[in-house]
PDB file of C-alpha atoms in Angstrom:
ATOM      1  CA  UNK A  27       8.634 -18.897  -1.150  1.00 61.00           C
ATOM      2  CA  UNK A  28       6.195 -17.308  -3.588  1.00 74.00           C
ATOM      3  CA  UNK A  29       5.070 -13.834  -2.773  1.00 92.00           C
ATOM      4  CA  UNK A  30       1.704 -12.321  -3.583  1.00 96.00           C
ATOM      5  CA  UNK A  31       0.650 -13.045  -7.148  1.00 97.00           C
ATOM      6  CA  UNK A  32      -2.031 -11.338  -9.211  1.00 98.00           C
ATOM      7  CA  UNK A  33      -3.648 -11.997 -12.559  1.00 98.00           C
ATOM      8  CA  UNK A  34      -4.018 -10.758 -15.157  1.00 98.00           C
ATOM      9  CA  UNK A  35      -1.187  -8.257 -15.448  1.00 97.00           C
ATOM     10  CA  UNK A  36      -3.086  -5.931 -17.744  1.00 97.00           C
ATOM     11  CA  UNK A  37      -6.530  -5.804 -19.224  1.00 96.00           C
ATOM     12  CA  UNK A  38      -8.680  -3.436 -21.210  1.00 98.00           C
ATOM     13  CA  UNK A  39     -12.439  -3.235 -20.764  1.00 98.00           C
ATOM     14  CA  UNK A  40     -15.236  -1.105 -22.145  1.00 98.00           C
ATOM     15  CA  UNK A  41     -17.479   1.151 -20.082  1.00 98.00           C
ATOM     16  CA  UNK A  42     -20.397  -0.797 -18.615  1.00 98.00           C
ATOM     17  CA  UNK A  43     -18.625  -4.152 -18.663  1.00 98.00           C
ATOM     18  CA  UNK A  44     -17.706  -6.254 -15.667  1.00 98.00           C
ATOM     19  CA  UNK A  45     -14.241  -7.404 -14.619  1.00 98.00           C
ATOM     20  CA  UNK A  46     -12.772  -9.988 -12.236  1.00 98.00           C
ATOM     21  CA  UNK A  47      -9.254  -9.720 -10.848  1.00 98.00           C
ATOM     22  CA  UNK A  48      -7.495 -12.494  -8.962  1.00 98.00           C
ATOM     23  CA  UNK A  49      -4.993 -12.688  -6.136  1.00 98.00           C
ATOM     24  CA  UNK A  50      -3.058 -15.445  -4.373  1.00 98.00           C
ATOM     25  CA  UNK A  51      -1.622 -14.441  -1.008  1.00 96.00           C
ATOM     26  CA  UNK A  52       1.871 -15.022   0.259  1.00 93.00           C
ATOM     27  CA  UNK A  53       2.397 -18.442   1.772  1.00 92.00           C
ATOM     28  CA  UNK A  54       1.240 -18.490   5.384  1.00 88.00           C
ATOM     29  CA  UNK A  55      -1.009 -15.448   5.023  1.00 91.00           C
ATOM     30  CA  UNK A  56      -4.759 -15.720   5.399  1.00 92.00           C
ATOM     31  CA  UNK A  57      -5.890 -12.102   5.033  1.00 92.00           C
ATOM     32  CA  UNK A  58      -6.232 -10.333   1.700  1.00 94.00           C
ATOM     33  CA  UNK A  59      -6.750  -6.612   1.157  1.00 95.00           C
ATOM     34  CA  UNK A  60      -7.469  -4.852  -2.112  1.00 97.00           C
ATOM     35  CA  UNK A  61      -6.363  -1.323  -3.019  1.00 97.00           C
ATOM     36  CA  UNK A  62      -6.961   0.947  -5.995  1.00 97.00           C
ATOM     37  CA  UNK A  63      -4.097   3.155  -7.122  1.00 95.00           C
ATOM     38  CA  UNK A  64      -4.841   5.920  -9.585  1.00 91.00           C
ATOM     39  CA  UNK A  65      -1.948   7.290 -11.601  1.00 87.00           C
ATOM     40  CA  UNK A  66       0.277   9.506  -9.468  1.00 84.00           C
ATOM     41  CA  UNK A  67      -1.646   8.760  -6.271  1.00 89.00           C
ATOM     42  CA  UNK A  68      -1.202   6.548  -3.251  1.00 92.00           C
ATOM     43  CA  UNK A  69      -3.207   3.325  -2.995  1.00 95.00           C
ATOM     44  CA  UNK A  70      -6.755   3.612  -1.646  1.00 96.00           C
ATOM     45  CA  UNK A  71      -8.199   0.810   0.485  1.00 96.00           C
ATOM     46  CA  UNK A  72     -11.164  -0.992  -1.091  1.00 97.00           C
ATOM     47  CA  UNK A  73     -11.847  -3.896   1.288  1.00 96.00           C
ATOM     48  CA  UNK A  74     -10.300  -6.751   3.217  1.00 94.00           C
ATOM     49  CA  UNK A  75     -11.190 -10.438   3.446  1.00 94.00           C
ATOM     50  CA  UNK A  76     -10.496 -12.775   6.340  1.00 91.00           C
ATOM     51  CA  UNK A  77     -11.996 -16.229   6.887  1.00 91.00           C
ATOM     52  CA  UNK A  78     -13.904 -15.847   3.622  1.00 94.00           C
ATOM     53  CA  UNK A  79     -15.779 -12.769   4.847  1.00 94.00           C
ATOM     54  CA  UNK A  80     -15.413  -9.056   4.229  1.00 93.00           C
ATOM     55  CA  UNK A  81     -13.901  -7.696   7.427  1.00 90.00           C
ATOM     56  CA  UNK A  82     -13.337  -4.044   6.555  1.00 90.00           C
ATOM     57  CA  UNK A  83     -14.476  -1.837   3.697  1.00 94.00           C
ATOM     58  CA  UNK A  84     -13.298   1.495   2.404  1.00 94.00           C
ATOM     59  CA  UNK A  85     -15.292   4.217   0.705  1.00 96.00           C
ATOM     60  CA  UNK A  86     -16.088   2.399  -2.525  1.00 97.00           C
ATOM     61  CA  UNK A  87     -19.514   1.819  -4.104  1.00 97.00           C
ATOM     62  CA  UNK A  88     -21.298  -1.520  -4.145  1.00 97.00           C
ATOM     63  CA  UNK A  89     -20.136  -2.018  -7.738  1.00 98.00           C
ATOM     64  CA  UNK A  90     -16.953  -3.239  -6.098  1.00 98.00           C
ATOM     65  CA  UNK A  91     -17.340  -6.669  -4.552  1.00 98.00           C
ATOM     66  CA  UNK A  92     -15.067  -9.491  -3.600  1.00 97.00           C
ATOM     67  CA  UNK A  93     -14.711 -13.037  -2.520  1.00 97.00           C
ATOM     68  CA  UNK A  94     -12.227 -15.141  -0.620  1.00 97.00           C
ATOM     69  CA  UNK A  95     -11.854 -18.861  -1.180  1.00 97.00           C
ATOM     70  CA  UNK A  96     -10.979 -21.589   1.357  1.00 97.00           C
ATOM     71  CA  UNK A  97      -7.365 -21.560   0.104  1.00 96.00           C
ATOM     72  CA  UNK A  98      -7.219 -17.824   1.021  1.00 96.00           C
ATOM     73  CA  UNK A  99      -7.026 -16.633  -2.584  1.00 97.00           C
ATOM     74  CA  UNK A 100      -9.326 -13.787  -3.473  1.00 98.00           C
ATOM     75  CA  UNK A 101     -11.185 -12.121  -6.314  1.00 98.00           C
ATOM     76  CA  UNK A 102     -12.152  -8.508  -6.860  1.00 98.00           C
ATOM     77  CA  UNK A 103     -15.195  -7.887  -9.058  1.00 98.00           C
ATOM     78  CA  UNK A 104     -16.168  -4.543 -10.493  1.00 98.00           C
ATOM     79  CA  UNK A 105     -19.518  -4.152 -12.246  1.00 98.00           C
ATOM     80  CA  UNK A 106     -20.756  -1.443 -14.607  1.00 98.00           C
ATOM     81  CA  UNK A 107     -17.239  -0.150 -15.247  1.00 98.00           C
ATOM     82  CA  UNK A 108     -16.684   3.600 -15.457  1.00 98.00           C
ATOM     83  CA  UNK A 109     -13.812   5.432 -17.077  1.00 97.00           C
ATOM     84  CA  UNK A 110     -12.746   6.495 -13.586  1.00 96.00           C
ATOM     85  CA  UNK A 111     -12.185   2.865 -12.602  1.00 98.00           C
ATOM     86  CA  UNK A 112      -9.032   2.851 -14.712  1.00 97.00           C
ATOM     87  CA  UNK A 113      -6.234   2.256 -12.215  1.00 97.00           C
ATOM     88  CA  UNK A 114      -3.696  -0.185 -10.846  1.00 97.00           C
ATOM     89  CA  UNK A 115      -5.436  -2.669  -8.564  1.00 98.00           C
ATOM     90  CA  UNK A 116      -3.195  -3.997  -5.837  1.00 98.00           C
ATOM     91  CA  UNK A 117      -3.663  -7.006  -3.634  1.00 97.00           C
ATOM     92  CA  UNK A 118      -1.902  -7.226  -0.287  1.00 95.00           C
ATOM     93  CA  UNK A 119      -1.735 -10.173   2.064  1.00 93.00           C
ATOM     94  CA  UNK A 120      -0.999 -10.391   5.750  1.00 89.00           C
ATOM     95  CA  UNK A 121      -1.293 -12.815   8.615  1.00 83.00           C
ATOM     96  CA  UNK A 122      -4.718 -12.474  10.224  1.00 67.00           C
ATOM     97  CA  UNK A 123      -3.291 -12.255  13.701  1.00 65.00           C
ATOM     98  CA  UNK A 124       0.146 -11.942  15.200  1.00 53.00           C
ATOM     99  CA  UNK A 125       2.941 -10.179  13.381  1.00 58.00           C
ATOM    100  CA  UNK A 126       1.707  -7.356  11.195  1.00 63.00           C
ATOM    101  CA  UNK A 127       2.731  -6.059   7.839  1.00 78.00           C
ATOM    102  CA  UNK A 128       1.008  -6.169   4.483  1.00 88.00           C
ATOM    103  CA  UNK A 129       2.885  -7.450   1.451  1.00 91.00           C
ATOM    104  CA  UNK A 130       1.786  -6.308  -1.973  1.00 95.00           C
ATOM    105  CA  UNK A 131       1.535  -8.041  -5.293  1.00 96.00           C
ATOM    106  CA  UNK A 132       2.602  -6.440  -8.585  1.00 96.00           C
ATOM    107  CA  UNK A 133      -0.930  -5.286  -9.354  1.00 97.00           C
ATOM    108  CA  UNK A 134      -3.323  -5.502 -12.292  1.00 98.00           C
ATOM    109  CA  UNK A 135      -3.452  -2.513 -14.603  1.00 97.00           C
ATOM    110  CA  UNK A 136      -7.083  -1.964 -15.656  1.00 98.00           C
ATOM    111  CA  UNK A 137      -7.906   0.399 -18.493  1.00 98.00           C
ATOM    112  CA  UNK A 138     -11.535   1.278 -19.155  1.00 98.00           C
ATOM    113  CA  UNK A 139     -12.285   2.793 -22.562  1.00 97.00           C
TER     114      UNK A 139
ATOM    115  CA  UNK B   5     -10.985  13.160   7.755  1.00 39.00           C
ATOM    116  CA  UNK B   6      -7.970  10.899   8.023  1.00 45.00           C
ATOM    117  CA  UNK B   7      -5.074  11.725   5.802  1.00 50.00           C
ATOM    118  CA  UNK B   8      -1.403  11.177   5.383  1.00 59.00           C
ATOM    119  CA  UNK B   9       0.418  13.683   3.251  1.00 52.00           C
ATOM    120  CA  UNK B  10       3.889  14.340   1.988  1.00 45.00           C
ATOM    121  CA  UNK B  11       5.652  17.682   2.018  1.00 48.00           C
ATOM    122  CA  UNK B  12       7.664  17.253  -1.185  1.00 48.00           C
ATOM    123  CA  UNK B  13       6.377  15.519  -4.311  1.00 85.00           C
ATOM    124  CA  UNK B  14       9.840  15.153  -5.891  1.00 91.00           C
ATOM    125  CA  UNK B  15      13.359  14.862  -4.527  1.00 93.00           C
ATOM    126  CA  UNK B  16      16.561  14.730  -6.536  1.00 95.00           C
ATOM    127  CA  UNK B  17      19.835  13.727  -4.851  1.00 96.00           C
ATOM    128  CA  UNK B  18      23.364  12.907  -5.874  1.00 97.00           C
ATOM    129  CA  UNK B  19      24.525   9.311  -5.578  1.00 97.00           C
ATOM    130  CA  UNK B  20      26.212   8.803  -2.228  1.00 97.00           C
ATOM    131  CA  UNK B  21      24.367  11.631  -0.501  1.00 97.00           C
ATOM    132  CA  UNK B  22      21.793  11.070   2.221  1.00 97.00           C
ATOM    133  CA  UNK B  23      18.106  11.455   1.379  1.00 97.00           C
ATOM    134  CA  UNK B  24      15.326  12.616   3.661  1.00 96.00           C
ATOM    135  CA  UNK B  25      11.698  12.096   2.731  1.00 95.00           C
ATOM    136  CA  UNK B  26       9.056  13.725   4.906  1.00 93.00           C
ATOM    137  CA  UNK B  27       5.454  12.923   5.692  1.00 92.00           C
ATOM    138  CA  UNK B  28       2.685  14.531   7.759  1.00 90.00           C
ATOM    139  CA  UNK B  29      -0.218  12.601   9.229  1.00 87.00           C
ATOM    140  CA  UNK B  30      -3.408  13.661  10.950  1.00 79.00           C
ATOM    141  CA  UNK B  31      -4.762  10.577  12.751  1.00 86.00           C
ATOM    142  CA  UNK B  32      -3.473  10.428  16.323  1.00 83.00           C
ATOM    143  CA  UNK B  33      -5.100   7.005  16.814  1.00 87.00           C
ATOM    144  CA  UNK B  34      -2.734   5.230  14.420  1.00 88.00           C
ATOM    145  CA  UNK B  35      -0.577   2.597  16.071  1.00 87.00           C
ATOM    146  CA  UNK B  36       1.934   2.022  13.275  1.00 91.00           C
ATOM    147  CA  UNK B  37       3.506   3.987  10.482  1.00 93.00           C
ATOM    148  CA  UNK B  38       5.079   2.307   7.509  1.00 93.00           C
ATOM    149  CA  UNK B  39       7.269   3.332   4.598  1.00 95.00           C
ATOM    150  CA  UNK B  40       6.880   1.655   1.219  1.00 95.00           C
ATOM    151  CA  UNK B  41       8.991   1.903  -1.930  1.00 97.00           C
ATOM    152  CA  UNK B  42       7.315   1.535  -5.299  1.00 96.00           C
ATOM    153  CA  UNK B  43       9.321   1.091  -8.460  1.00 94.00           C
ATOM    154  CA  UNK B  44       7.783   1.631 -11.849  1.00 90.00           C
ATOM    155  CA  UNK B  45       5.449  -1.207 -12.813  1.00 86.00           C
ATOM    156  CA  UNK B  46       5.655  -2.887  -9.424  1.00 92.00           C
ATOM    157  CA  UNK B  47       3.633  -3.047  -6.245  1.00 95.00           C
ATOM    158  CA  UNK B  48       4.700  -1.216  -3.083  1.00 95.00           C
ATOM    159  CA  UNK B  49       7.593  -2.884  -1.266  1.00 95.00           C
ATOM    160  CA  UNK B  50       7.799  -2.745   2.525  1.00 92.00           C
ATOM    161  CA  UNK B  51      10.840  -0.812   3.771  1.00 95.00           C
ATOM    162  CA  UNK B  52      10.433  -0.230   7.482  1.00 95.00           C
ATOM    163  CA  UNK B  53       7.747   0.363  10.080  1.00 93.00           C
ATOM    164  CA  UNK B  54       7.621   2.133  13.420  1.00 94.00           C
ATOM    165  CA  UNK B  55       5.235   1.736  16.292  1.00 93.00           C
ATOM    166  CA  UNK B  56       3.544   4.841  17.639  1.00 94.00           C
ATOM    167  CA  UNK B  57       5.277   4.525  21.045  1.00 94.00           C
ATOM    168  CA  UNK B  58       8.729   4.817  19.441  1.00 96.00           C
ATOM    169  CA  UNK B  59      10.464   7.854  18.006  1.00 96.00           C
ATOM    170  CA  UNK B  60      13.238   6.211  15.994  1.00 98.00           C
ATOM    171  CA  UNK B  61      13.901   2.927  14.296  1.00 97.00           C
ATOM    172  CA  UNK B  62      16.852   1.901  12.155  1.00 97.00           C
ATOM    173  CA  UNK B  63      17.178  -0.633   9.395  1.00 95.00           C
ATOM    174  CA  UNK B  64      19.763  -1.331   6.759  1.00 93.00           C
ATOM    175  CA  UNK B  65      20.732   2.127   5.409  1.00 96.00           C
ATOM    176  CA  UNK B  66      17.333   3.500   6.450  1.00 98.00           C
ATOM    177  CA  UNK B  67      16.116   5.277   9.552  1.00 98.00           C
ATOM    178  CA  UNK B  68      12.559   6.308  10.330  1.00 98.00           C
ATOM    179  CA  UNK B  69      11.856   9.141  12.753  1.00 97.00           C
ATOM    180  CA  UNK B  70       8.467   9.789  14.312  1.00 97.00           C
ATOM    181  CA  UNK B  71       7.532  13.071  15.966  1.00 95.00           C
ATOM    182  CA  UNK B  72       4.062  12.672  17.456  1.00 91.00           C
ATOM    183  CA  UNK B  73       4.024  16.213  18.810  1.00 91.00           C
ATOM    184  CA  UNK B  74       3.866  17.673  15.316  1.00 91.00           C
ATOM    185  CA  UNK B  75       2.518  14.512  13.630  1.00 91.00           C
ATOM    186  CA  UNK B  76       5.521  14.172  11.379  1.00 92.00           C
ATOM    187  CA  UNK B  77       7.288  11.129   9.977  1.00 94.00           C
ATOM    188  CA  UNK B  78      10.522  10.992   8.008  1.00 96.00           C
ATOM    189  CA  UNK B  79      12.555   8.398   6.157  1.00 97.00           C
ATOM    190  CA  UNK B  80      16.297   8.850   5.957  1.00 98.00           C
ATOM    191  CA  UNK B  81      18.269   6.869   3.394  1.00 98.00           C
ATOM    192  CA  UNK B  82      22.016   6.807   3.894  1.00 98.00           C
ATOM    193  CA  UNK B  83      24.446   6.777   0.959  1.00 97.00           C
ATOM    194  CA  UNK B  84      21.670   6.888  -1.625  1.00 97.00           C
ATOM    195  CA  UNK B  85      22.195   4.603  -4.600  1.00 97.00           C
ATOM    196  CA  UNK B  86      20.696   4.605  -8.115  1.00 96.00           C
ATOM    197  CA  UNK B  87      18.644   1.571  -7.111  1.00 96.00           C
ATOM    198  CA  UNK B  88      16.890   3.720  -4.535  1.00 97.00           C
ATOM    199  CA  UNK B  89      15.193   5.703  -7.308  1.00 97.00           C
ATOM    200  CA  UNK B  90      11.469   5.101  -6.864  1.00 97.00           C
ATOM    201  CA  UNK B  91       8.313   6.605  -5.397  1.00 96.00           C
ATOM    202  CA  UNK B  92       8.172   6.449  -1.608  1.00 97.00           C
ATOM    203  CA  UNK B  93       4.909   6.336   0.301  1.00 95.00           C
ATOM    204  CA  UNK B  94       4.247   6.700   3.961  1.00 94.00           C
ATOM    205  CA  UNK B  95       1.193   4.930   5.347  1.00 94.00           C
ATOM    206  CA  UNK B  96      -0.532   4.822   8.678  1.00 92.00           C
ATOM    207  CA  UNK B  97      -2.750   2.202  10.211  1.00 90.00           C
ATOM    208  CA  UNK B  98      -4.597   1.096  13.290  1.00 85.00           C
ATOM    209  CA  UNK B  99      -4.770  -2.553  14.347  1.00 75.00           C
ATOM    210  CA  UNK B 100      -1.485  -3.238  12.543  1.00 74.00           C
ATOM    211  CA  UNK B 101      -1.151  -6.714  13.959  1.00 71.00           C
ATOM    212  CA  UNK B 102      -4.623  -7.590  12.711  1.00 70.00           C
ATOM    213  CA  UNK B 103      -3.837  -6.392   9.202  1.00 72.00           C
ATOM    214  CA  UNK B 104      -5.628  -3.070   9.603  1.00 82.00           C
ATOM    215  CA  UNK B 105      -6.236  -1.015   6.480  1.00 89.00           C
ATOM    216  CA  UNK B 106      -3.412   1.209   5.321  1.00 92.00           C
ATOM    217  CA  UNK B 107      -3.969   4.894   4.621  1.00 92.00           C
ATOM    218  CA  UNK B 108      -1.414   6.133   2.122  1.00 92.00           C
ATOM    219  CA  UNK B 109      -0.156   9.558   1.225  1.00 82.00           C
ATOM    220  CA  UNK B 110       0.403  10.772  -2.318  1.00 77.00           C
ATOM    221  CA  UNK B 111       4.063   9.780  -2.535  1.00 91.00           C
ATOM    222  CA  UNK B 112       7.459  11.369  -3.113  1.00 94.00           C
ATOM    223  CA  UNK B 113       9.463  10.528  -6.200  1.00 95.00           C
ATOM    224  CA  UNK B 114      13.153  10.095  -5.405  1.00 96.00           C
ATOM    225  CA  UNK B 115      15.575  10.524  -8.288  1.00 96.00           C
ATOM    226  CA  UNK B 116      19.233   9.611  -7.744  1.00 96.00           C
ATOM    227  CA  UNK B 117      21.766  11.231 -10.065  1.00 94.00           C
ATOM    228  CA  UNK B 118      24.953   9.264 -10.773  1.00 90.00           C
TER     229      UNK B 118
END
């Protein structure tokens, strides 16, 4: 049973560029949440997708956007990258209803230069 | 605002000893509290959760205690092993069974000495 997978593992971008990160949820899960984890900090909630719509959103600017596809996979897009966007981006999946618990992927390490 | 914080940023223990990692939270409306373990280069790994109407829950070598009076959460690891070395985060959430957002603390780094 595959867990949560994310791609790419690492990437380096330049200030002002745009980036797309991808996530495939754990089998049987239909809800995907995205978190940003700065070095030495706990993850911070960005947003959550369920039934292809954004269901919850954290305190992140509109430069951060996402999408969920019919197969429940998801993308995180960040526009106009800033140096401060450098972080580990984590995807977590969970069942939309019923038993709780969010399961995390290994993350994508984004470096903005 | 909402926050979950940890009392100790680092903890060093001898192999075989018991470890206790503490956490304070401020949101009384949370319905679940969860402990995650994060090893270097990996995503957080679920350890154990506890519902807000409980005060203790045990798993394999781990016990979580919840004191709602003082808004305090702790994770006890019995017979700590080198493989337990990692950063431990507590998190709180509402609407746990609907995949509610997790609010994490800063983390405690556990180092196990052989």
